[in-house]
XYZ file of C-alpha atoms in Angstrom:
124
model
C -27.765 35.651 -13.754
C -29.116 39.202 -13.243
C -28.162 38.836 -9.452
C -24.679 38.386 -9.701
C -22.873 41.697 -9.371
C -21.077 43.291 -12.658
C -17.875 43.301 -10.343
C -17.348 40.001 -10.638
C -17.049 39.453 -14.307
C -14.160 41.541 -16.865
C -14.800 44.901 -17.448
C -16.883 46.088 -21.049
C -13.960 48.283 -22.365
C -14.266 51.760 -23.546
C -12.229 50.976 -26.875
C -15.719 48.774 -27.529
C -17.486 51.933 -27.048
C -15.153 53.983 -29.208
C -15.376 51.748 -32.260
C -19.340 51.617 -32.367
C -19.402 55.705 -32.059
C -16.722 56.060 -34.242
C -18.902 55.035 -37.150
C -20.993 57.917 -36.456
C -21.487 60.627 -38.777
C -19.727 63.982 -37.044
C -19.873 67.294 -37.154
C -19.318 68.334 -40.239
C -21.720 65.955 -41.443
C -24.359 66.806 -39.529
C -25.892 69.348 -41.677
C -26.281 66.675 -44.410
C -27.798 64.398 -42.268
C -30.767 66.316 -41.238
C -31.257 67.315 -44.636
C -31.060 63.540 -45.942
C -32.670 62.064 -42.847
C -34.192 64.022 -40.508
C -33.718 64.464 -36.643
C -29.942 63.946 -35.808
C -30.538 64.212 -32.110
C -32.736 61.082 -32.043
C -30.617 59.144 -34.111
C -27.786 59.821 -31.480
C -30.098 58.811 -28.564
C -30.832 55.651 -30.454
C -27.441 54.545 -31.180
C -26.833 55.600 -27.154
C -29.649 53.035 -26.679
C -27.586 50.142 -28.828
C -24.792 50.854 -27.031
C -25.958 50.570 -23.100
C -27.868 47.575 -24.661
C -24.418 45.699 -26.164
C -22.893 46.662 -22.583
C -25.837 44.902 -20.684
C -25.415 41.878 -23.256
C -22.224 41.799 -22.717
C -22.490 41.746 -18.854
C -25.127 39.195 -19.067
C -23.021 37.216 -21.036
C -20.126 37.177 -19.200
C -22.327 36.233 -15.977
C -23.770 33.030 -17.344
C -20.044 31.981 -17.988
C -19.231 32.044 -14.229
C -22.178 30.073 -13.703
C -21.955 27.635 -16.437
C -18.315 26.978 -15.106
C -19.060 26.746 -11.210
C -21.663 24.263 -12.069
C -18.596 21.899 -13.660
C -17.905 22.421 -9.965
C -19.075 18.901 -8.533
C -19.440 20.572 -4.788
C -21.704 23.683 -6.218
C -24.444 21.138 -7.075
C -26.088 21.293 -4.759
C -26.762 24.884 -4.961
C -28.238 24.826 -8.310
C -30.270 22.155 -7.032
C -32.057 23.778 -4.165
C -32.805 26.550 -6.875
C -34.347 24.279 -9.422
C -32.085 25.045 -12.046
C -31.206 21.838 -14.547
C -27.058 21.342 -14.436
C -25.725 22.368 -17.661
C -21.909 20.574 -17.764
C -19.989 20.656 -20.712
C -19.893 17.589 -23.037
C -16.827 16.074 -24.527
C -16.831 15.633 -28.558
C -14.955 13.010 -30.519
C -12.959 14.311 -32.975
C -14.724 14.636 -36.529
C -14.864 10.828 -37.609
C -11.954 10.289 -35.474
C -9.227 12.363 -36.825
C -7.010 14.207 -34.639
C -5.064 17.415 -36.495
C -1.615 16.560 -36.315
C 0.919 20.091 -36.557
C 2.667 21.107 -39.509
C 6.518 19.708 -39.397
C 8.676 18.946 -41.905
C 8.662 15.209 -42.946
C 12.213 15.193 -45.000
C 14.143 16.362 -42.177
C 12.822 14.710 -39.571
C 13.096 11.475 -41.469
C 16.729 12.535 -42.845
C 17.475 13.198 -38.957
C 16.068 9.830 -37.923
C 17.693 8.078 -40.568
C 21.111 9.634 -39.256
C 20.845 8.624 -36.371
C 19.883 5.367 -35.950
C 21.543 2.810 -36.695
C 19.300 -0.048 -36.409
C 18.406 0.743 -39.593
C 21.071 -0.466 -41.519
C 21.472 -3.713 -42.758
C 23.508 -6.538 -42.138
């Protein structure tokens, strides 16, 4: 997975970034920070830290997709083959005890259309 290049999966956006430093305390709150918990500077580098380490989860992530779906790929067996990985293909579920969800419609109208319009329902 690691060998792969990052160019080749979707970017890690910036907005991600944004929203994880946004719950940071800021300026003005710094002062009560170090007075409640100490060093403020290591407590940025830490959540600097989390942050590189969500990017390189999400990278890794992403990577081990495009593998898991070339191996559904019947011609890139091979490959995985010569490198003694194990094929991991996706398995098909049945339904929960065989019910399929059927979308919402609306039974009166479609049955007051139907009955409109056929006339092999009436009787003789």
């Amino acid at each position: 997975i690691d060998a792969l290049p990052k160019e080749n999966v979707s970017k890690y956006k910036n907005e991600i970034k944004d929203k994880i430093f946004q719950r940071l305390p800021d300026e003005r709150d710094e002062a009560k920070f170090r007075q409640k918990y100490g060093n403020y500077d290591s407590y940025l580098q830490s959540w600097h830290h989390l942050a590189r380490i969500a990017e390189e989860e999400y990278y890794r992530q992403m990577k081990k997709c495009l593998i898991l779906k070339d191996m559904e790929d019947v011609s890139s067996h091979g490959k995985y083959q010569a490198l003694r990985l194990p094929l991991r293909l996706s398995m098909r579920t049945a339904p929960y005890k065989g019910v399929i969800d059927i979308p919402p419609y609306i039974y009166n109208d479609d049955l007051k259309k139907f009955e409109r319009d056929s006339s092999w329902m009436e009787k003789p």
